[in-house]
Short mmCIF file of C-alpha atoms and ligand atoms in Angstrom, two decimals:
data_model
loop_
_atom_site.label_atom_id
_atom_site.label_comp_id
_atom_site.label_asym_id
_atom_site.label_seq_id
_atom_site.Cartn_x
_atom_site.Cartn_y
_atom_site.Cartn_z
CA MET A 204 203.99 326.99 96.36
CA PRO A 205 203.23 330.55 96.00
CA ALA A 206 205.43 332.92 96.76
CA PRO A 207 206.02 333.80 101.06
CA GLN A 208 203.88 335.89 102.46
CA ALA A 209 206.55 338.19 103.81
CA SER A 210 206.96 339.09 100.86
CA VAL A 211 203.09 339.26 100.23
CA ASP A 212 202.97 341.49 102.79
CA LYS A 213 205.80 344.09 101.46
CA LEU A 214 204.75 344.77 98.61
CA ARG A 215 201.58 345.27 99.66
CA ALA A 216 202.69 347.29 102.31
CA ARG A 217 204.49 349.61 99.17
CA ARG A 218 201.03 350.28 97.49
CA PHE A 219 203.06 352.83 94.32
CA GLY A 220 204.96 352.01 92.35
CA LEU A 221 206.09 353.18 88.81
CA PHE A 222 205.40 350.32 85.59
CA VAL A 223 208.13 351.73 83.09
CA HIS A 224 208.26 350.48 79.51
CA TRP A 225 211.15 350.92 77.22
CA GLY A 226 212.15 349.64 74.46
CA LEU A 227 212.52 350.29 70.61
CA TYR A 228 209.13 351.12 70.27
CA ALA A 229 209.77 354.58 72.00
CA LEU A 230 211.24 356.06 68.08
CA PRO A 231 208.25 355.20 66.35
CA ALA A 232 206.86 356.85 69.56
CA ARG A 233 203.02 355.44 68.12
CA HIS A 234 202.15 352.71 71.28
CA GLU A 235 204.64 350.19 71.56
CA TRP A 236 202.14 347.81 70.22
CA VAL A 237 202.94 349.48 66.84
CA LYS A 238 204.81 346.48 65.15
CA LYS A 239 201.34 344.78 65.83
CA ARG A 240 198.79 347.60 64.36
CA GLU A 241 201.04 348.22 61.76
CA ARG A 242 201.70 344.75 60.41
CA LEU A 243 205.71 345.41 60.13
CA THR A 244 208.18 343.67 58.76
CA ASP A 245 211.30 342.90 60.85
CA GLU A 246 212.94 344.88 58.23
CA GLN A 247 210.47 347.73 57.99
CA TYR A 248 210.99 347.79 62.17
CA GLN A 249 215.18 347.65 61.96
CA PRO A 250 215.13 351.41 61.40
CA TYR A 251 214.48 351.86 65.40
CA PHE A 252 216.85 349.42 66.43
CA ASP A 253 219.76 350.73 64.58
CA HIS A 254 219.09 354.08 65.95
CA PHE A 255 218.25 353.60 69.44
CA ASP A 256 220.78 355.89 71.35
CA PRO A 257 219.32 357.29 74.57
CA ASP A 258 221.96 359.31 75.07
CA LEU A 259 220.24 360.89 78.17
CA TYR A 260 219.82 357.62 79.56
CA ASP A 261 220.35 359.01 82.86
CA PRO A 262 217.85 356.62 85.62
CA ARG A 263 218.87 357.51 88.87
CA VAL A 264 217.48 360.88 87.69
CA TRP A 265 214.02 358.16 86.86
CA ALA A 266 214.71 357.23 89.98
CA LYS A 267 214.20 360.68 91.33
CA ALA A 268 211.00 361.11 90.09
CA ALA A 269 209.56 358.11 90.92
CA ALA A 270 210.35 358.34 94.61
CA GLU A 271 209.17 362.61 95.09
CA ALA A 272 206.26 360.81 93.78
CA GLY A 273 205.82 358.61 96.79
CA MET A 274 206.75 355.48 95.16
CA LYS A 275 208.50 352.74 96.56
CA TYR A 276 208.98 350.07 93.81
CA THR A 277 209.61 349.75 90.36
CA VAL A 278 209.00 347.80 87.46
CA LEU A 279 211.39 347.33 83.69
CA THR A 280 210.72 345.83 80.88
CA THR A 281 212.91 343.96 80.64
CA LYS A 282 211.72 343.10 77.22
CA HIS A 283 208.58 343.77 75.84
CA HIS A 284 206.20 341.83 72.98
CA GLU A 285 208.68 342.96 69.79
CA GLY A 286 211.00 341.14 71.47
CA PHE A 287 214.01 343.59 71.69
CA CYS A 288 215.98 343.11 75.17
CA LEU A 289 217.70 346.24 77.40
CA TRP A 290 219.98 343.63 79.09
CA ASP A 291 223.11 342.11 77.63
CA SER A 292 221.65 338.75 77.20
CA ASP A 293 223.92 336.00 75.96
CA LEU A 294 220.66 334.00 74.03
CA THR A 295 220.21 336.89 71.62
CA ASP A 296 221.70 339.62 69.35
CA TYR A 297 218.43 341.44 69.46
CA LYS A 298 219.71 343.82 72.75
CA ALA A 299 220.66 347.05 73.73
CA THR A 300 223.77 346.17 73.53
CA ASN A 301 224.41 346.37 69.77
CA THR A 302 222.51 349.36 69.28
CA PRO A 303 223.91 352.33 68.40
CA VAL A 304 223.64 352.88 72.52
CA GLY A 305 226.01 349.86 73.08
CA ARG A 306 225.38 349.12 76.65
CA ASP A 307 223.35 346.93 79.19
CA LEU A 308 220.61 349.56 80.43
CA VAL A 309 218.95 347.12 83.32
CA ARG A 310 222.63 347.57 85.68
CA PRO A 311 222.56 351.27 86.13
CA PHE A 312 218.44 351.06 85.97
CA VAL A 313 218.93 348.14 89.51
CA ASP A 314 221.64 350.12 90.99
CA ALA A 315 219.90 353.77 90.84
CA PHE A 316 216.44 352.40 91.87
CA ARG A 317 217.90 350.38 94.59
CA ALA A 318 220.18 353.47 95.95
CA GLU A 319 215.89 355.57 96.14
CA ASP A 320 215.37 352.79 98.62
CA LEU A 321 213.02 351.23 95.58
CA GLY A 322 211.48 347.71 95.19
CA VAL A 323 212.69 346.34 91.97
CA GLY A 324 211.03 344.63 89.41
CA PHE A 325 211.36 342.93 86.29
CA TYR A 326 208.31 342.98 83.86
CA HIS A 327 209.23 340.08 81.13
CA SER A 328 206.30 339.67 77.63
CA LEU A 329 206.24 335.78 77.00
CA ILE A 330 205.09 337.14 73.78
CA ASP A 331 207.74 337.34 71.51
CA TRP A 332 207.09 338.92 67.86
CA HIS A 333 211.06 338.89 66.35
CA HIS A 334 212.04 335.20 68.05
CA PRO A 335 212.66 333.63 64.85
CA GLU A 336 211.00 330.00 66.32
CA TYR A 337 208.19 331.46 68.02
CA PRO A 338 204.82 330.29 66.29
CA VAL A 339 202.86 332.97 64.37
CA ASP A 340 199.31 333.06 65.98
CA THR A 341 196.55 336.15 66.51
CA LEU A 342 199.43 338.10 68.40
CA HIS A 343 201.56 338.23 65.79
CA PRO A 344 202.16 341.32 63.19
CA ARG A 345 202.13 339.27 60.15
CA VAL A 346 199.52 337.04 60.94
CA ASP A 347 197.15 338.19 58.20
CA ASP A 348 199.20 338.00 55.24
CA ALA A 349 198.98 334.35 53.59
CA ASP A 350 201.77 334.38 51.90
CA PHE A 351 204.32 334.42 55.94
CA ARG A 352 201.67 332.10 56.89
CA ALA A 353 202.86 329.75 54.49
CA SER A 354 205.93 330.24 54.68
CA GLN A 355 207.06 329.66 57.76
CA ALA A 356 204.25 326.67 58.24
CA GLY A 357 205.97 324.28 60.51
CA LYS A 358 209.15 325.50 60.47
CA ARG A 359 209.07 327.60 63.94
CA ASP A 360 209.74 325.35 67.12
CA ILE A 361 207.88 326.64 70.35
CA GLU A 362 210.73 324.14 72.27
CA LYS A 363 213.19 326.13 70.77
CA TYR A 364 212.11 329.23 71.70
CA ARG A 365 210.95 327.86 75.13
CA ARG A 366 214.36 326.93 75.85
CA TYR A 367 215.47 330.49 74.52
CA LEU A 368 212.49 332.14 77.36
CA HIS A 369 213.28 330.32 80.22
CA GLY A 370 217.34 330.99 79.94
CA GLN A 371 216.62 334.72 79.55
CA VAL A 372 214.57 333.98 82.55
CA GLU A 373 217.37 332.87 84.67
CA GLU A 374 220.07 335.77 83.14
CA LEU A 375 217.25 338.22 84.61
CA LEU A 376 217.41 336.41 87.72
CA THR A 377 220.79 335.34 88.35
CA ARG A 378 223.22 339.00 87.24
CA TYR A 379 221.37 341.50 89.37
CA GLY A 380 220.91 340.68 93.34
CA ASP A 381 217.50 340.03 94.60
CA ILE A 382 214.50 340.42 92.14
CA ASP A 383 211.58 341.46 93.75
CA VAL A 384 208.42 340.87 91.42
CA MET A 385 208.99 338.96 88.35
CA TRP A 386 206.43 340.34 86.22
CA PHE A 387 205.16 337.93 83.10
CA ASP A 388 202.88 339.12 80.12
CA PHE A 389 200.87 337.30 78.77
CA SER A 390 199.07 334.09 77.69
CA TYR A 391 195.85 334.38 75.89
CA PRO A 392 195.72 330.38 75.37
CA GLY A 393 191.73 330.97 73.81
CA MET A 394 192.70 333.10 71.03
CA SER A 395 193.72 331.59 67.57
CA ALA A 396 192.78 332.75 64.22
CA TYR A 397 193.83 330.76 60.89
CA ASP A 398 193.32 327.71 63.07
CA LEU A 399 196.83 328.94 64.33
CA PRO A 400 195.82 328.10 68.40
CA GLY A 401 196.85 330.72 71.28
CA LYS A 402 199.27 330.35 74.01
CA GLY A 403 199.09 329.44 77.73
CA ARG A 404 200.92 327.09 79.73
CA ASP A 405 202.49 324.18 78.15
CA ASP A 406 203.81 326.73 75.59
CA TRP A 407 205.56 328.58 78.07
CA ASP A 408 205.56 325.61 80.43
CA SER A 409 204.10 327.59 83.07
CA GLU A 410 204.87 325.38 85.84
CA ALA A 411 208.54 324.50 84.97
CA LEU A 412 209.20 328.61 84.67
CA VAL A 413 207.32 329.18 87.77
CA LYS A 414 210.22 326.84 89.54
CA LEU A 415 212.47 328.47 88.09
CA VAL A 416 211.98 331.67 89.11
CA ARG A 417 211.52 330.56 92.98
CA GLY A 418 214.37 328.04 93.01
CA LEU A 419 216.56 331.63 92.14
CA GLN A 420 214.89 333.28 93.86
CA PRO A 421 212.55 332.07 96.23
CA ASP A 422 211.33 335.69 98.10
CA ILE A 423 210.10 337.23 94.19
CA LEU A 424 206.00 337.50 94.09
CA ILE A 425 205.19 336.08 90.66
CA ASN A 426 202.25 337.94 88.86
CA ASN A 427 199.42 335.98 87.61
CA ARG A 428 199.96 335.86 83.39
CA LEU A 429 201.87 333.35 82.68
CA ASP A 430 197.50 330.78 82.27
CA TYR A 431 199.02 329.65 86.06
CA PRO A 432 198.87 330.40 89.94
CA GLY A 433 200.74 333.49 90.99
CA ASP A 434 200.98 335.55 93.86
CA PHE A 435 198.68 338.28 92.83
CA THR A 436 195.97 339.65 90.69
CA THR A 437 196.73 341.96 88.23
CA PRO A 438 193.47 344.51 86.32
CA GLU A 439 194.91 346.71 83.24
CA GLN A 440 193.41 349.69 82.49
CA PHE A 441 190.33 350.07 84.90
CA GLN A 442 189.88 350.42 88.70
CA PRO A 443 187.97 347.11 89.30
CA ALA A 444 184.67 347.65 91.80
CA THR A 445 184.96 345.01 94.34
CA PRO A 446 188.64 343.92 95.70
CA PRO A 447 189.25 341.11 93.00
CA THR A 448 188.57 336.88 93.75
CA ILE A 449 189.50 334.29 92.80
CA ASP A 450 187.43 331.14 93.40
CA GLY A 451 185.45 333.62 95.65
CA ARG A 452 188.57 334.77 97.98
CA GLU A 453 190.25 338.10 98.04
CA VAL A 454 193.59 338.28 96.42
CA PRO A 455 196.50 340.50 96.76
CA TRP A 456 196.09 342.80 93.77
CA GLU A 457 198.42 345.43 91.78
CA ALA A 458 196.20 347.79 89.42
CA CYS A 459 198.60 349.00 86.46
CA GLN A 460 197.88 352.05 84.52
CA THR A 461 198.79 354.33 81.81
CA LEU A 462 198.90 357.67 82.11
CA ASN A 463 197.66 358.39 78.81
CA GLY A 464 196.58 354.65 76.99
CA SER A 465 200.02 353.71 75.80
CA TRP A 466 202.24 351.79 77.83
CA GLY A 467 205.09 353.14 75.04
CA TYR A 468 206.15 356.93 74.58
CA ASP A 469 203.52 358.05 72.75
CA ARG A 470 203.71 361.43 71.62
CA ASP A 471 200.94 362.28 69.40
CA ASN A 472 198.92 360.74 72.10
CA LEU A 473 196.99 363.39 74.41
CA ASP A 474 194.39 361.29 76.23
CA TRP A 475 196.77 362.04 79.79
CA LYS A 476 194.80 361.77 82.95
CA SER A 477 194.57 364.23 85.85
CA PRO A 478 197.13 364.36 88.29
CA ASP A 479 193.85 364.79 91.03
CA LEU A 480 192.54 361.05 89.55
CA LEU A 481 195.54 359.92 89.17
CA VAL A 482 195.87 360.30 92.79
CA ARG A 483 192.15 359.23 93.15
CA MET A 484 192.88 356.41 91.69
CA LEU A 485 195.83 354.76 93.87
CA VAL A 486 193.72 355.97 96.72
CA ASP A 487 190.61 353.78 95.15
CA SER A 488 193.39 350.85 94.81
CA VAL A 489 194.04 351.16 98.28
CA SER A 490 190.74 351.16 99.91
CA LYS A 491 190.42 347.81 98.89
CA ASP A 492 194.32 346.83 99.98
CA GLY A 493 195.95 346.74 96.34
CA ASN A 494 198.03 348.68 94.67
CA LEU A 495 198.79 351.12 92.21
CA LEU A 496 201.66 350.28 89.39
CA LEU A 497 201.00 353.55 87.43
CA ASN A 498 203.55 353.48 83.83
CA VAL A 499 205.19 355.76 82.67
CA GLY A 500 207.02 355.33 78.94
CA PRO A 501 210.38 356.89 78.39
CA THR A 502 211.16 358.40 75.31
CA GLY A 503 213.84 357.28 72.46
CA ARG A 504 216.21 360.21 75.00
CA GLY A 505 216.20 358.23 77.69
CA GLU A 506 214.35 360.84 79.34
CA PHE A 507 210.81 360.98 80.52
CA ASP A 508 208.98 363.31 78.79
CA GLU A 509 207.87 366.97 80.21
CA ARG A 510 204.67 365.53 80.48
CA ALA A 511 205.05 362.57 82.52
CA LEU A 512 207.76 364.27 85.04
CA ALA A 513 204.71 367.74 85.25
CA THR A 514 202.39 364.80 86.80
CA LEU A 515 204.81 363.24 88.95
CA SER A 516 205.58 365.97 90.57
CA GLU A 517 202.09 366.68 91.51
CA ILE A 518 201.12 363.70 92.26
CA GLY A 519 204.54 363.79 94.90
CA ARG A 520 203.31 366.83 96.30
CA TRP A 521 200.23 364.94 97.12
CA THR A 522 201.69 361.70 99.17
CA ARG A 523 204.35 363.52 101.17
CA ARG A 524 201.40 365.15 102.83
CA HIS A 525 199.05 362.15 103.16
CA GLY A 526 201.04 359.23 102.88
CA ARG A 527 200.00 358.49 106.87
CA SER A 528 196.64 357.32 104.74
CA ILE A 529 198.53 355.53 101.81
CA TYR A 530 201.57 353.53 103.20
CA GLY A 531 200.99 350.53 104.80
CA ALA A 532 197.31 351.22 104.79
CA GLY A 533 194.38 349.37 103.59
CA PRO A 534 190.74 348.74 103.98
CA SER A 535 188.27 349.97 106.55
CA ALA A 536 185.68 348.00 107.86
CA PHE A 537 183.68 350.91 107.78
CA THR A 538 181.47 352.50 105.38
CA PRO A 539 182.41 355.83 103.70
CA PRO A 540 180.14 358.41 103.21
CA GLN A 541 179.08 359.23 99.58
CA ASP A 542 182.18 360.21 97.44
CA GLY A 543 184.41 359.13 99.88
CA ARG A 544 187.54 356.63 99.99
CA TYR A 545 188.87 354.59 103.73
CA THR A 546 191.54 353.97 103.78
CA GLN A 547 192.70 352.45 107.84
CA ARG A 548 195.97 352.00 109.70
CA GLY A 549 195.50 350.48 113.09
CA ASP A 550 193.15 353.32 115.15
CA ARG A 551 193.94 355.69 112.22
CA LEU A 552 190.73 355.81 109.57
CA TYR A 553 191.91 358.06 106.47
CA LEU A 554 188.64 359.55 104.69
CA HIS A 555 189.51 361.11 101.27
CA LEU A 556 187.03 363.48 100.27
CA PHE A 557 186.75 362.82 96.14
CA GLY A 558 183.62 365.36 96.39
CA TRP A 559 183.78 368.77 98.65
CA PRO A 560 180.78 368.61 100.79
CA PHE A 561 178.64 371.89 101.38
CA ARG A 562 180.31 371.84 105.54
CA HIS A 563 179.09 368.56 106.55
CA ALA A 564 180.54 365.05 105.61
CA HIS A 565 178.04 362.28 108.15
CA LEU A 566 179.45 359.03 109.10
CA PRO A 567 177.80 356.73 109.69
CA GLY A 568 178.21 353.48 112.85
CA LEU A 569 180.86 356.02 114.04
CA ALA A 570 179.28 357.62 116.90
CA GLY A 571 181.93 356.88 120.05
CA ARG A 572 184.43 355.47 117.98
CA ILE A 573 186.55 358.95 117.35
CA LYS A 574 189.00 360.35 119.67
CA TYR A 575 190.04 363.16 117.29
CA ALA A 576 190.09 364.54 113.51
CA GLN A 577 192.28 366.59 111.87
CA LEU A 578 192.63 367.46 107.98
CA LEU A 579 195.66 365.37 106.99
CA HIS A 580 197.75 367.98 105.29
CA ASP A 581 197.98 370.53 107.98
CA ALA A 582 197.04 369.05 111.19
CA SER A 583 193.75 371.63 111.96
CA GLU A 584 191.04 370.07 113.80
CA VAL A 585 188.23 368.89 112.29
CA LYS A 586 185.74 369.33 114.94
CA PHE A 587 182.57 366.74 114.73
CA ARG A 588 179.13 365.86 116.13
CA GLU A 589 177.21 362.76 117.87
CA TYR A 590 174.02 361.91 117.01
CA ALA A 591 173.38 359.42 119.40
CA ARG A 592 169.51 359.48 117.90
CA GLU A 593 167.54 360.04 114.74
CA ASP A 594 167.72 364.22 114.43
CA THR A 595 165.16 364.63 111.58
CA ASP A 596 163.19 366.84 112.48
CA SER A 597 165.93 370.55 113.08
CA ASN A 598 165.57 373.57 111.38
CA ILE A 599 169.54 374.35 112.67
CA GLY A 600 171.96 372.15 112.99
CA VAL A 601 171.05 369.27 110.82
CA LYS A 602 168.35 367.55 109.87
CA GLY A 603 168.00 363.49 108.70
CA VAL A 604 171.00 362.16 109.53
CA PRO A 605 170.81 357.95 111.44
CA GLU A 606 170.72 357.06 114.35
CA GLY A 607 175.18 356.49 115.45
CA THR A 608 176.32 358.91 113.18
CA VAL A 609 179.09 361.46 112.65
CA THR A 610 178.81 364.81 111.13
CA LEU A 611 182.08 366.37 110.30
CA GLU A 612 182.07 369.73 110.34
CA LEU A 613 184.24 371.21 107.76
CA PRO A 614 184.85 373.95 106.17
CA VAL A 615 183.63 375.54 103.49
CA GLN A 616 186.72 376.08 101.07
CA ARG A 617 187.87 373.32 100.20
CA PRO A 618 191.59 372.48 101.13
CA ASP A 619 193.47 372.69 97.26
CA GLN A 620 194.83 369.35 97.65
CA LEU A 621 194.76 366.73 95.11
CA VAL A 622 192.07 364.80 97.32
CA PRO A 623 191.07 366.62 101.09
CA VAL A 624 191.94 363.82 103.56
CA VAL A 625 190.30 363.66 107.11
CA GLU A 626 192.58 361.46 109.71
CA ILE A 627 190.45 360.41 112.25
CA PHE A 628 191.44 358.74 115.76
CA LEU A 629 189.94 356.09 116.59
CA LYS A 630 188.68 355.31 120.47
C1 GLC B 88 199.12 344.34 77.76
C2 GLC B 88 200.06 344.44 77.10
C3 GLC B 88 201.31 346.03 76.60
C4 GLC B 88 201.68 346.02 78.64
C5 GLC B 88 201.01 345.37 79.73
C6 GLC B 88 201.05 346.03 80.98
O1 GLC B 88 198.51 343.34 78.18
O2 GLC B 88 200.09 343.72 75.82
O3 GLC B 88 201.39 346.19 75.51
O4 GLC B 88 203.34 346.10 78.20
O5 GLC B 88 199.74 344.43 79.14
O6 GLC B 88 200.00 345.07 81.48
#
């Protein structure tokens, strides 16, 4: 049973969301997989639990930054692979309430984002590197330690972990009101090491888990990482070249992307994407009928760091003026010129110019279809000419333009916008 179409349509129309990866890994501040990468024992990881005290945490500030960036929904890591829970779960002691911060961090988050009119989703890790019943496998931080493997052999019961997983999902979906998205992460049935198999639908009992989620929240959307059919697919850290398909059918999708290659706060990582690249990624997604879920990894003090805030506010300067080409918009049947992307909403066609041409943009197939055109950021008119027949030999005007083309006349100076957009009113 898939989610209702209305829920899919709602997520699609929102187009741009905020992913938040926040947990104990904010303290080491060197990637959310630090426990695995550095093969840390629970004891070695414990200092991050003991010192987790985000005293500046005010999710209203996060929600405002997201809203001002033009984001329309959010997805929060309730638990990441490290196993640490941001809410006051009855099923574990490994939770925020037992750290120095001493409170449930999910409740204020949900309230703050709803107050800004943003949709709220939960990311929940299927993988758990802390739970004592989670069978050791290739992804476990200590799998390469033969003594550790031997000490755990036959000791861990996936059935017990599965009950924990389902129980926690039930908590999350009964305590915080209507949740828009349940974002599970992730399955790896084909990955094994030392004869220890990976994990997939049988381990999670994905079928029962999906039933549980839908039973508790019939309108919710579920992602595709349960090794079981979900409502949308989630390309990670790449932009699909064409709209993703499953069995030849286009499916709802959301690209998840980072600001700097890491999901958790990663202090020394300097691989920051520029705001204009991020806007191009957003536009590219919408032009292929997808969403963009852009991540921020808050610090251990509970803040978005300056670099993230600066990027979000630059993006917001763009979305404020260009939202018409994004929200509720989707792909167009017209073929854009080179280095351009079209989005369309009803009879408005939006040409996003990733490159800025010299004076002319040639739009195939649009002759006779355009009523009016303007630059979107300032509503200044863009004049255009139509070519009823092929014009191959003029010395003035424009040469070599195929029949049916419309040529836009653009200023030589590229508008100072992250991505300039021409709004075309179709007849
Ligand atoms: C992953 C990673 C991860 C991140 C994520 C987001 O597969 O394990 O750390 O949370 O997906 O898509």
